[in-house]
Structures are given as structure tokens and as C-alpha cells.
Amino acid sequence: MISQVFILSSKGDHLIYKDFRGEAGKDAVNKFYEMVTALTGGQPPVVMKHKELHFVHIRQGGLYWVATTKADASPFTIIEFLNRLTALVKDYCGCLLEKSVQMNFALIYELLDEVVDFGYIQTTSTDILKNFIQTEAVSSKPFSLFDLSNVGLFGADTQQNKVAPSAAATRPIVSSQGEQGSKNEIFVDVIERMSVVIGANGVLMKADIEGEIRVKCYMPSCSEMRIGLNEEFSIGKSQLSGYGAAVRVDECSFHQAVRLDEFDTYRILKVCPSQGEQTVMQYQLCDDLPTAPPFRLFPSIERDSGGRLLMYLKLRCDLPPKSAAINVSITIPVPKGSLRLSQELSSPDQSAELQPKNKAVHWEIPRFPGGAQLSALFKLEVSGLSAASLQEVGPVSLSFELPKYTCTGLQIRFLRLSPIQPGPSQRWVRYVTHSDSYTIRI
Amino acid sequence: MPYLGDEHTVRELRRALSNPNVQADHLRYRNTIHRVIRVMSQGQDVSGLYSEMVKACATVDIVQKKLVYVFLCSYASLNPELSLLVINTLRKDCSDHNPMVRSLALRNMCNLRLPGLSQYVQQPLTVGLKDKAACVRRVAVLGWAKIHTLQPNTEIDVAVVNELYGLLRDPDPVVMVNCLRALEEILQEEGGVAINKPIAHHLLNRLKLCDVWGQSEVLAVLQRYRPRGEDELFDILSLLDPALLSHHAPVMAATLRLFLSLCSTLPAVCMSALERARGPLLAAAGSTSRELRYAALCHIQLLLRSEPGLMGEHYKRFFCGYAEPPYIKQNKMQVLVELVNDDNVAMVLDELRGYCTDVNTETSQTAINAIGSIGRSYTDRCLAILTGLLGLKQEHITSAVLQTLRDLVWVCPQCGDAVCSALEGWEDNLQDSQGRGALLWLLGVYGDRVTGAPYLLEDCIDGVRSEVSAEVKTELLTATLRLFLSRPAETQDMMGRLLVYCIEEEVDMCVRDQALLYYRLLHCGIEEVRQVLQGGRRSDPSLGPLIGRPPEPISQWASSFNTLEPLTLGASTVGNSDHATPKPSTLTPNTLTSNAEAMTPTPGDPHLPDCSSGALSLSVSPALTPEEFERLWLQLEKGACLEVCVACPVPRCSPEGLQVALQLVNIQTLAFTPPNTHPWRVYLYTHTSHISTKTPHTLILAELLHTGGEGEKEEEEEGEEEEEGEGEEEGEKEGEKEGEEEGEKEGEGEKEGEGDKEGVEEGDGEREKEKGLLVVMRQHPGDQTALRGFLSVLTTVLHTLSTHTA
């Protein structure tokens, strides 16, 4: 059971404080902030203890979401609850920012009141909650249809939040002043996260993909939605299709509301989406990518006669020519004591800089089309460069985003709503692959 | 956080709230209340507005009502009288035709948390239990729990309890789960809600209707149910089986916990449950939420304690992502160490090597330590990496590598050559005192094989004045003395200088005492020194398999599964990531612990605490005077006191020799009777502290007592029995009153570790049979683990002494 829930800004401002059981004083908030700021970088901050009180917290949107408990509760439950709470707040307020939480505090109190009673979680389903929540969300920005031109991704956490979430999907799910037509929208996103390790010899050592299909629904009433996946979609290793075009995943799990009666034969998911965001299907694929990994690196690293470190990096993008990677950022760890960097990059939109604090060179490529090859020459002045220093170079890590592309090849064939919605309705299907961790050893 | 202008804001808000124009316009009224709540949640005290807010409570606007309730519940305890006024409004709302208003009123009536109000609340709550709207029943059920917590002494009506039991059959699943929760609280003293067979089966059947939160709650309650027979048990298990694969981590974890508790007597079923849950656990360990990842990783570490092979083929899942925070990386590396086998060792080492140069020093240290642990089984590969890292000449890396090498050499003496060649031509000057300590230790032990050792030591000795760490100084003393044994000509002069400095100028008591000790030891002759410093084996090759911990039974950790404990445990071990390695310091009190571990605990004995996880350190400072000792000894007579019979003969060496030997492991001898007197007594004391945990220091006083005066005469007769099993016999004879556990421990330990050695000696015709020693220990403050650790160190020393002098 949960004793208190509170939300703090990163600067320690109190945004929300709710005491459910009256077991602990309000000074717990300040105590928590003291403890969390006193942590050093390496310490795991998830669970902290002060006297009899356990603090469990997560960080989302730059805020601390904290639950305290006195009993020995299940960590999974509390962490999942906090995650769910952030999702609810995002659904109701549009986005997860300090500002939106501040503006919608009344709504969040109302939510907390309905979600938790006496420290026990009552319900977190948007369907039930929408009957109880009366306060209207305050958006910081009026919604405009023109923002749809740059439809990105709503829920996906990009690594550095470089991709601004599009306004289309960051408005509150319940709003009365929204424009006509904008209410009947449904977004279906296929999001994949890949973690890849490529060995020094170019051999693929590890390649995992975790994917999910997320639905965000703005329709007040939607009886049934049918999502058709690739027909040749197969689960597990046994069903090998002879034609090679199969889309295969190792494991697959569905939201409990999904009905699978047509899944086995037609690969159709039937779901009645409730308002808000939910993950309909999750899947994993380990070690057996259907295509080549998207990036290959050909490094050559040496010391020159002047005691400088020369790094000549060739990076090739093995995506199909139609696709492109965006926001590619490459981090190359360099020896300690690197002082200056001089660079030769192959095109002017790229940039590179040396970050002495992180002992790394950052190379940014805003757009990297499939099939292209870019190269860069970095000359580093390193104090006390020795042969052993070369060991410190690498492993190189990449972060990027592949819009309109899924590594497993999963596609959505169709999206049908039944019964046909009255009035104009808009259905969006979007694909994206993120790099969870893409490491190339040198 | 108090803001400036507190009073001004309150005054302004009060004016606005009592303005009739504002009150007339409900939007403006609501906005003003909005502002009050905003100010309140920013941490300002606005309790002065209570009476105005009470008035605002009487409204038809639900949003306004909710806002006002938030305010009233926060400040009710400060204004109990004014709150009486609210009760009327609330009671009226409880009979509103809108169920939402009813539930709202009922909930907040209980949330006011005023014990005086409970008489007004009971009646609406009773009505609420029978309400036709589920949302009101949900609130009413929990309302009873709230009342009970407010006034824990008052009896809740039996009728209510029965009604709550009846409501377990409510069609609404949330009402059902709330009933469980409420009954758990109300009946806490009777051990919570009674789960009999019909209730358990009812709950199991309705499990699917609950949402994930309800499911995990019900599963937790069901742990108390004991099925009647195997058939029922397996019915339940097969019903629950799909939930093990749930992709909701809370449900999966609760189910697994229930499985483990139901099948505690069926290890095979537990194992297969762990295997089933592996997939979801791995998925949780790769979840987008890094907090969930961490929780899953901590629990996976628990699982691996019993089933090291469980995740073997999935080792790649524990490769670190580059953007992951250090604490997750460190956790993953600790898991990787457990998963190493012949097939993946190359890949794992490749992965770990990448993190040795990580920008975060803790991560790089963890990586280096992890390589060291793998080095126990794959020595050559790991040594190559570790010695290669020395070439980087980076302070923190070098220091971590040296410490790792020291630990590795202790376990695997065969890698001494590689270490020596790495030390050859060493010229770095380390700043880090732990690293320097490790370097000195290595130089002392391998001084004969490293050409430059005397010069390196000489540098340290010349700089001893500016040395701040007492640990390094004691390390330096020992290393110098050891080197003196192997290369006397080169070392004698500087050793003299060092001893003079430490005895005459040093301010730290420990260092000075140790220097004095060595000085006197040197007087006793070189053979005596050799015996104390190099006595016996440098390390025990049979330690190898013991240090790789044996799989624990699941019951060891099952009770902490799905609790916060594994997560907080992780927090304390990550900071001190080499927790698996007992750290040998100067004359290695801790390696003696680990050495002792080889002798005393038997693998798989569930009663014994895992000594290696909380390496114990002993110290003699602050020193005790004999008077203080006596006072404490008498004072503690009634307190923490343990009497143990150690199956160990009286050491044959001189009392001074014993004193020296004990001092090397930081046990101070205070007084002893001359040898060959009966009863023979020695009084000792030491301070203990755990390295990894923050357990406070404790003081242990001990008395060694040998009353074998008559024993020696009789022992010829007893000789045969004793040969059969010295330890067991002691256990029977004396151990009974102290508790069988200790007796067992000694007995089995004897068989395990020392058996062969003793056997040889006895076989040699060594007829000097001894009665055991009685060790009386008193401790302040009490700490059983420390006491046992102390005992094992002590017995090791005694054993060593008796074997050498015999």
C-alpha cells in the first residue's frame, strides 16, 4: 500500500502532494529531495529508505514521481503504478512537463483521488476514470491541425528527446473546446527499439529488437477496431516459411483486451480501444535480424608522428535507399587527456565536437540516407599519448531514429473501425525504429 | 518551501472567498478555490482559510466540491471543531441521488481523519455497504478500514466484519479486492483475513475479472492459504500457470512468489516455475522504464543465487546499453559474471573490457572487478586484459586492477608469475590509498620475484612522513618485514628506518603498536618471524570451489522475492562492488575469515550467514585498558553472551607467540595465565565492523578457557573416542547447552576442512590429545554475524598455531 504520492520538479519545487494514509509527515518531501540530490551518479536511486519510510521514485519528463510506503510492498507494483500514473497524466494533460503538471494540478489531484484510495490502487483504466474526472485539462498550446504536417511520434521516448512530439498526439484526450473533426482521431504506432553490438571484426554479436504496437485513441466511442498485420507474420522459431519474406518474432504478448480469434488464420487483432494510450501488442526478436544492421563502421585509428591520434571513420548506412536515418549521433570515447580536435567532415550539415568531460567525441548527422557512406577524419591532440591509449578509443555508440521503418518488417495492412464512425474520422499509422543501444566495438 | 508574502496571499484569498460577488458567480468562485489549492500544494500554509472553505463546500458544482475536499482533508486535523460543520454537508451528500456525489462524500468523510467524527461516519458507512452503485460500495468498504486505523483500539462490530466477508462475493471485482484489503487491516491482530477453502477457490476463480493491481493483491493474500492435498495444490498451480507468463511485471512477480511459497516443499516445481517466469523477467529487464529494469535485474540476481544456469543462454540480454545509467550497468555486469561459461567467456570478456575505460569511475571499477572474478576460472584471458589495463597508466584503473590482482592471486596462486612480470619495472606513484595498499601487499608477498621491489618500498619508506592513511602504513610495515625475510641485505637498512619512525614518531596507535610488535618479534629470532609472517600455506587451493558460492536453496531468498529488499540490497552492494571478494589487507584478517570459511561452514548449510557477503573487519583501536575490560566484562555478563566450545587444542607456542599471532588479525590479547597452568585462561578483545554494510561497530570481549587439568589425565582412556570424531564429541559433551547449531557447525567444519590434516597428525602418533577450549564471548552491542565472524577468525588462528607448533 502506498502512503503518500508526490511529484517534485527537478529543482525540488512541490507540484503535487497527496497523503493517503496519514502515516508519514509532510516533511518526507523535503527529506526525499535531500536524499535524492545527495546521491552520487553511480548509486541506484530507485528505492531509498529513511527511518521506516521507503521512497520509490521514477523520473519522467524531468520530474520526480515519488511514492512512499511503510509496508514492504512489491517494488514491481509500485514502479508500474508510477509509470501508469505518468501515462494517465500524459493522457489527461497532453504532455508530461513541469508546466503542464503545474497548470493541471486540480485535475491530477482529482485523478489521484480516484486512482488510489487509502493507499490501495483502485483503477487505472481510462475507460472507468473518464466517468469520474470532471475537471478539464488546460493545454499550454492551442491545438492546430497544421501541426499535423510534421507528424512524428507521440509516445516514444527518444533518447535525448530530440524529436519533439507532434502536437497532434500531445493534446489531452478529453477536451471540449477542440475543433470539429479533430476528435475522431486514432493513431496506431509501430515502435521498435533495437540494441545491437557489433564486434571489432564487423561480426554481429548481438541484435535484439523489442517492438510494440501502441494505439492512441481520441474517439469517445469506438466499438471495435481491426488491425491487420502482415499475413506472413510468424511467432517462434518453428514456423519457418519457405519464401523468406516471413516476418518473424520470437515472443509476442498482447494486451488483455485484445481478441485473437482471427489472429491465427488472418493475423488480425481485434480490439476495442479505450480513450488514451495503450500498448496492444509487444514482441521481441533476438539475434536473428531479417536484414543487415542499419549501420556499419570502418574505423582506422593510429598515432601519427607528431604524437596526435588520427581517427578515420567511415560509416555506411545499409538501409534501403528509400529510407533514411535521422538525428544520428555518434559517440566515440577517446583517451583521457584529449585536448583539441580538428576534424574533416564530408558535408557541411554534420558537426563534431570534443567533450573533454565525457572523454568523447560527438559526431552529429542530421540526416543519413540509406545506401550512403559518410566519412570523417578526426585529429586529436592528446597529452601523454602512448600505445596503450589506443585501447581507450571505443566502443563507438550510435543513437538514431529510423522513421517509416521497422527492422522486423512488421507492417499494418489495414485498420478498420466498425461500425463506421459517423462524421470524419482520421486514422494514422506510423512506424519508427529507435536505437536503444547501438554499439560498435573497435 | 515557505514563500515570502505568505500572509499577504492568505489575506487576499480570504477577501476573495468571502466576497459575495465572487460567491454568486460560480466560475469565479471555483477559480478562487483553485488558487487556494495551488498555493497549498506549493507548500504554503493556508490553513487560516478553513472556515471560508467550509462554506464553499455547500455547492452543487462537483468540481468545486472535489477541490474543497482536497483542502479540507489536508487541514482537518488542525481545525477539528470547524470540521464538525462539514459533517452535516457531507452527510446530506451521502444521500444524494448521484452515486458519484455519494461516493465522494463518503470517501472524504473518512479522509478527514478525525477520531471524534467516527460516530457520525458509521451510519453512512453501513448504508454505503448496501448501496446499489459499486463505486459507493468500494469506498464504504475501505471506509471501515480507515475508521479502524484511526481508532485501532475500538472493536469493529462483528456484524460489519461478517458483512465484509459477505461482500467478497460482490459482483464488482474492485469491491471484492477492497474487502480483502479492509479485512486484512481490521483483523490484523488475528493474522489478517481468514482464507479457508471456499474463499480461496472463490478468489482464484474471480482472479481473471480483476485488473492487474487487484490480481497482484489477491495473489499476495492467497499466500496464506495452504491447500489440503497435492491434488488441490496442483489444481491451483495449473490455474495460476498462465499468470506466470503475464507481461505485467507485478502480476508475474506476485504469481511467482505465490508459487514459491505454495511449493516450498517441492523444489522441482519451484525450478520449473522459475524457468517459466524467465521470459517475462527478461522482458522486464529490457523494459523502457529503467526503474523497472533495475527492479527486474535485482530479482534476477536473487534467482541466480539458486539456479546459476537459469539465464545462461540469455547472457546477451545483460550486455549494457550505452545510454543506461551506471547503476544498471553495474548490476548487469554482476549478473554477467554469474553467467560465464566456456562458450560465452570470450564474448563476455569483450563486453566487460569495453567498460573498463568507462568515463564513470565506479562503472570501470565494477568492470575490472568483474573481470577479476571471472579470472578465478579463466585465469589467463583475464590476466591478459588486466595487465594490459595497467599500460593505460590511469590512476583509478591502475588502482582497481591492483586490488583485483591481489584478490585474484590469493585465490589462484598460479597466476603469481604473471603478476610479478606486471610489477616488474613498476614506476607509477599511486595516489589512491587502497591501490597503494594492494601494491604493497603484492610487493611484500612476491618481493623475491620482483627485482625492483626494494627500491619501490624504499620510495614509500622515504615518503612515510607524508603518508596519511594508517592502512597503507601498516601494509608498508608488513610488506617491508616480508621483504626482509626474502631479501635481507637490501631491506635491512630501510626496515630499521621505518621501524624507528613508526615507533618513535608515529601518532597512530595501530601503526605504532604493529611496529612495536614487529620489533619485538624480530627479537625472538628470524625463524619466529618467518613462522608468523609466512607460516603455512600462502593460500589454500581448496578454496577455489568454495569461493564460487554453492547454489542456495530457494527458500533462502523466497521470502524477500517481490519485496523492496532486493532493491535496497543492490544499493548497498553496488557501492562496494567487490562484495564477493573478501579483501585481504595487511596480514589479511579477512582472508583469514575466508580461510576460516573453508573450515567451518559446510556448503549448503542454511543456518549459517554468508560470511563472504559481509566481510568483517576487526580492529584493535580504540584500545581498552584492563580496568575498562574488567568493568565491561562484568557489565555484559547479563547481556549478549555466547559460550562456544571450540574443538581445538591449546596452542603449544609461547604466550607471546599467541599474542603476536592474534594481533596480526587485530585481536588484542589483554591478559593470560602462564602456559601449562590449569585452568589456562586468555582474555581478548576486538572491535568489529562490516565492510559492506553500515552496521555499527561492536566490541567483542572474549575469554579462552582451558580446564583440561583432569582431562589430560583421563585422555588416554578417551583417546579412541576422540579419534573417531573429535568435533562431534565436543558437540555432544559441551555444545548441548550452547545450542546444537554451534556444535554442529564446529563438528562439520572439522570434518570438511581440517579433517585430512588432523587425520594425518593424529596418524603420526601425535598423542597429545587435548580437550577443547571454551570460548566465552561478550559483545556490545549485539550482532550475531559479527560474533560468528570473530569466532571463525579466532578458531582459524588457534588451529594454525596448533598445527605449526605441533
XYZ file of N, CA, C and O in Angstrom, chain A residues 197-202 205 297-302 311-313 330-334 390-397 439-442, chain B residues 350 353-354:
144
model
N 25.077 -5.017 -30.838
C 26.516 -4.942 -30.564
C 27.227 -5.553 -31.760
O 26.935 -6.689 -32.148
N 28.109 -4.787 -32.351
C 28.889 -5.303 -33.478
C 30.334 -5.408 -33.013
O 30.886 -4.452 -32.454
N 30.927 -6.554 -33.208
C 32.282 -6.785 -32.728
C 33.309 -6.034 -33.550
O 33.003 -5.463 -34.604
N 34.539 -6.074 -33.061
C 35.597 -5.321 -33.718
C 35.843 -5.827 -35.134
O 36.255 -5.070 -36.008
N 35.537 -7.099 -35.367
C 35.768 -7.646 -36.692
C 34.551 -7.499 -37.601
O 34.505 -8.093 -38.667
N 33.601 -6.726 -37.185
C 32.432 -6.491 -38.012
C 31.361 -7.557 -37.888
O 30.341 -7.501 -38.566
N 27.355 -9.337 -33.005
C 27.438 -10.154 -31.800
C 26.104 -10.260 -31.101
O 25.790 -11.248 -30.466
N 30.525 0.399 -39.427
C 31.589 1.384 -39.228
C 32.913 0.754 -39.648
O 33.189 -0.396 -39.332
N 33.706 1.518 -40.390
C 35.039 1.051 -40.771
C 36.043 2.046 -40.210
O 36.271 3.098 -40.805
N 36.579 1.737 -39.075
C 37.483 2.705 -38.451
C 38.935 2.384 -38.781
O 39.299 1.247 -39.039
N 39.753 3.415 -38.812
C 41.187 3.148 -38.760
C 41.790 4.187 -37.829
O 41.535 5.383 -37.966
N 42.498 3.698 -36.866
C 42.966 4.572 -35.789
C 44.459 4.394 -35.645
O 44.966 3.267 -35.581
N 45.170 5.470 -35.644
C 46.628 5.347 -35.500
C 47.190 6.600 -34.867
O 46.521 7.634 -34.775
N 41.928 9.464 -36.267
C 40.822 8.515 -36.374
C 40.131 8.771 -37.704
O 39.586 9.863 -37.922
N 40.195 7.805 -38.569
C 39.492 7.925 -39.835
C 38.314 6.973 -39.791
O 38.482 5.755 -39.690
N 37.122 7.530 -39.790
C 35.926 6.708 -39.628
C 35.097 6.765 -40.898
O 34.801 7.841 -41.413
N 26.810 10.071 -33.032
C 27.823 9.035 -32.813
C 28.738 9.494 -31.688
O 29.210 10.629 -31.696
N 28.937 8.634 -30.736
C 29.809 8.967 -29.614
C 31.035 8.079 -29.665
O 30.910 6.860 -29.643
N 32.197 8.697 -29.744
C 33.437 7.924 -29.803
C 34.247 8.247 -28.551
O 34.743 9.364 -28.411
N 34.362 7.315 -27.639
C 35.207 7.573 -26.465
C 36.661 7.727 -26.894
O 37.144 6.976 -27.744
N 37.338 8.718 -26.359
C 38.720 8.986 -26.740
C 39.586 8.963 -25.480
O 39.063 9.019 -24.371
N 45.487 3.748 -27.191
C 44.566 3.335 -28.255
C 43.479 2.420 -27.707
O 42.385 2.365 -28.255
N 43.789 1.721 -26.636
C 42.775 0.868 -26.013
C 41.568 1.656 -25.548
O 40.490 1.117 -25.395
N 41.810 2.915 -25.265
C 40.720 3.700 -24.701
C 39.731 4.173 -25.752
O 38.665 4.681 -25.429
N 40.128 4.072 -27.009
C 39.215 4.503 -28.072
C 38.169 3.412 -28.268
O 38.515 2.254 -28.456
N 36.948 3.809 -28.236
C 35.881 2.846 -28.443
C 35.340 2.312 -27.142
O 35.900 2.605 -26.094
N 34.293 1.553 -27.128
C 33.430 1.251 -28.272
C 32.555 2.438 -28.687
O 32.157 3.229 -27.847
N 32.321 2.505 -29.974
C 31.534 3.610 -30.524
C 30.051 3.299 -30.339
O 29.621 2.169 -30.555
N 29.311 4.287 -29.918
C 27.876 4.034 -29.809
C 27.096 5.030 -30.659
O 27.489 6.186 -30.792
N 26.002 -0.375 -30.422
C 27.413 -0.265 -30.065
C 28.272 -0.977 -31.087
O 27.958 -2.100 -31.495
N 29.313 -0.313 -31.510
C 30.258 -0.938 -32.433
C 31.613 -0.929 -31.751
O 32.133 0.132 -31.393
N 32.170 -2.101 -31.563
C 33.475 -2.171 -30.904
C 34.572 -1.896 -31.909
O 34.438 -2.194 -33.089
N 35.644 -1.369 -31.403
C 36.770 -1.076 -32.283
C 37.925 -1.991 -31.906
O 38.223 -2.140 -30.738
N 34.907 -9.555 -23.711
C 34.933 -8.478 -24.691
C 34.029 -7.339 -24.256
O 34.385 -6.169 -24.332
N 35.428 -5.622 -21.115
C 36.622 -4.827 -21.335
C 36.257 -3.427 -21.825
O 36.916 -2.458 -21.488
N 35.187 -3.355 -22.600
C 34.772 -2.051 -23.097
C 34.435 -1.071 -21.988
O 34.526 0.138 -22.163
